[in-house]
Amino acid sequence: MPIKQLPPDVASKIAAGEVVERPASVVKELVENAIDAGATEIRVDVKGGGVTLIRVSDNGAGIPDDELTLAFAHHATSKLASADDLFALHTLGFRGEALPSIAAVSEVTVLSRPREAREGTQLRIEGGHEVARQPRGAPAGTIFTVENLFFNVPARRKFLRTTATENSAISAIVSTYALAYPERRFSLTVEQRQSLQSPGSGGLEDAIIAVYGVEMAKEMIELPPTEDSESGVVVDGFIGGPALHRPNRKYITIFVNGRAVSNSMVQKAIEQAYQGVVPTGRFPVVVVRIQLPPDAVDVNVHPQKQEVKFARSDEVFRAVQRAIRRRLIEAAPVHSYGRPSEPIGESGAEAAAPTGDWRRFDRSAYSGTGGAGERGEAMPPPAPTRPPTTEGRRDAAYWTQQAAARPSPPDVAPTDEEQLGFGDELRPDGTGYYDVAGSSRLPPLRVLGQIHKTFIVCEGPDGLYLVDQHTAHERVLLERFQTLRAEKRVPAQALLAPLTLELTPHQLALVEEQQAALLQLGFEIEPFGGLMVVVRSIPKALQQHADPAAAIAEILDGAIADRSQLSWEERLVMYAACRGAVKAGNTLSHDEMRDLIRQLEQTDLSRTCAHGRPTVVRLSQQQLEKEFGRR
Amino acid sequence: MRITCKQEHLARGMGIVGRAVSSRSTLPVLSNIFLGTEEGALKLAATNLEIGVTAFVKATVQEGGATTVPAKLFGDLVSQSPPENIQLTLDEQNQTVHYRCASVDASIKGIDAAEFPIIPTADEGHVVNVPAPLFKQMIEQVAFAAAVDESRPILTGVLLKWVENKLTLAAADGFRLSLRTAHLDHAVETPIEVIVPARALSELARIAGDAEGDIQLTVTPNRNQLLFRINTTEASPILYVELVTQLIEGKFPDIQRLIPTEYGTRTVMDSAQLLRAVRRAHIFARDAANIIRIVVADSEPGTPGLVTLSAEASELGENEEELIASVEGSGMEVAFNAKYLIDVLNILSSAQVALETTSASTPGVVKAVGSEGFTHVIMPMHLGGSR
């Protein structure tokens, strides 16, 4: 076949294929245009999975009559003037390919009126060819109707999935933008039924409620804008608490400069931040917005702009991972909404300047939660974290006293009493809420006893707490190991008679490679020829272990079999904590239980163990009262 | 069975045997006390199958017989009865003991004595004697170092070794070792080497109390039990007490190999002063894995040396204390578990204590200055890779 230039309609269909892959991509392009046009109200209607009909209506700038035709020309855009502008983009679109691509593979009707124009223009294009154009009365903005998608590309049409699948892809796209632009109202109607309506209030939490529903939103924690002092990367959003996890990554939404992207590096940063918070193999629910200077990110690497490249990806990774991790540690189990939080991090002051989207609050009036000791002078006086050890009934007066000893709460009333979670406690008189010192930390608990030699039963300020003795101790040991290891301060006890062990080749290789890391953990292990090693000291935490030799083998095996992304050092720490922890089936004395609870109260992520399993389950006073018909 | 004895006497006897009662047993009779008549006295016995304790209480026996009664109920009743004569009458038909003491009139349902395990007595076997006060002190200096955890049974025991006239008790829990030897007036004909549960020896020491006579040791012919008989004085309401214990089978670690034969630094301090200082340091150490740091300063021969004890709990604070000491050798630094130090200093009988050390990673040896025979080894602690 001789070489020849492709006819324009073939070329445009090929180009269209890059942009318009499926109905959802049409929705994406049109919604982005609406956003770039400054619309505050964006309405999406779809029928037949977007093949029959896609209509995107907005109240944006509109397209002047004389530019309407040009809008459908290739590489025609209002968003970019020179190549240099590519690196200082503030708009979502810029390639000037969307409209011609869509028009090439469908029947398009555009009705648009700029605000200042008297009347609008309706233009109809079928398969890329203008077929009708007439002036028409119209509301300010643009109504973009796409019908019979891929009518002239049967191959593409054949590869479309079921209507339901396409609808759900469209729904995902609109949801993402609703989250990205909480200040704009989005509505989506699928097959004439409304499936999404965001209020456009400007609050991300409202958008989250619209997209994920109230129940899920309750479980999420606000991540206030946090600026990484070194890189200037600002991260904010909402992050799911430990109880909120999903089997896949679909609920991780990442925005970079307002653009929804998928980026495996950011993904990884988020997952790492959740290490030990959600169970292994499960993924958190996260909406995270990353702001960085436009020149630090390259969005022009993918025709659909879903991928981005960062100039300094390590900085972005660190900023995201740190911000989320810190917030989780600080506030993990706080479920209530509308609670302002102090920005965290070294550059708290700059980051505190409220951005338009974020609820303003008076920092001085807020003396709430805190990762104890991290904030220096800004810290409120430490609240008591331990209940008096005297036995006996706690009456309302006791808890009132406890409440009085705490910092006063910010002047914000949660919207719903049912949103109470860990760390938020209803005052005994029911008038409001007070913070627990270090809000993710457990409230002071009074040990009542042990059941099944496995669970510790405690009374807390609001209800009954059940603590899994193994996972709780594991969490305590994990955090202790983590802090002490870095400072080379893990207490280790030398053995009276060195222990000789025979290892498997696998175990031996790990010991040889990680000898230093093991030593930091308190294991003084040296190869002793062949598969033998000699153990001279063990971590103090494992001193009471029934069989140190078995414990070492289990720790090594655990680290070897672990499939997480953690480093060897971290895995060894994790399994040492697991092996050192008291097992289910051990009878604990009252003092031991009290000691364990006290230590758990002081951990940063008290609600989950190293593997993300829960340590504490609460049966609230309300639930109890409900069960007993007192309410 | 019908007997009469004084309330104080019976209460004393119950105090001796009571601790051997099995607290959690599937065998109901083990939570009972054996009551019987023997040699014109009231025989009280209890066992948890690991140890058995028998006490003979002075009593007037009108009619022989035996039964068992619930230990807790019987003990409480006796201890709360007025100091009068108690009369016990057994109704064999329905195994009920009628209890009378002054105006108290009670009946207690028992279990047939035939169901009670037979506790061996010292009738046969190899018998040796050791003065009770000495043996009690030896136990107190050694038994605490035995392991509590059952995973390595040998270490829950105390090595009792008697060769010629040298008696040795030793215990080790994997992190420390306590050794006490004593030379006795008489030699044994055949050497004894057995491992006795530390719990049994501690109980023996408790029962021996301030007994001044001899304790008679009998190793049963098949060598799986050891029997102690504590003889009492004429004045005592208890004629004598026997304690029998199962022995632990196995081979005890070679102790001599675990005790350092030389040292780099020998620091002699006042025992009581050191104990007080360690206790104070422990207040801080207990929140930091019990670590206390001991720094022996370099000192010129002939001048008083200086020892610094310190402990820190990262979030609570720290503590430092200096002690005057006589130091032989070079200065050094080592860390120990405060609890281990307190344990050994608590049982030290001498006014001065010597701590022999070489480096931060080698064992520390505690000795009683002026009294031979006691050696205690404590393994040091370190902070993961910090040295």
XYZ file of C-alpha atoms in Angstrom, chain A residues 20 75 96 117 148 158 168 178 205 342 423 441 468 470 476 508 527 532 539-540 570:
21
model
C -12.433 10.176 23.668
C -5.642 22.964 18.712
C -7.517 22.481 22.296
C -24.619 38.738 24.732
C -25.020 8.987 19.446
C -18.223 -2.507 20.084
C -20.549 4.192 36.957
C -17.511 17.553 42.874
C -16.931 17.963 53.863
C -4.914 23.548 63.967
C -11.982 11.139 71.382
C -5.611 9.007 72.239
C -7.839 -6.854 72.766
C -2.638 -8.822 72.246
C 2.395 -0.291 72.635
C 20.372 -16.782 58.272
C 26.728 -16.045 62.839
C 24.193 -21.701 63.537
C 15.064 -7.006 73.763
C 13.855 -6.464 77.302
C 10.416 -1.868 59.805
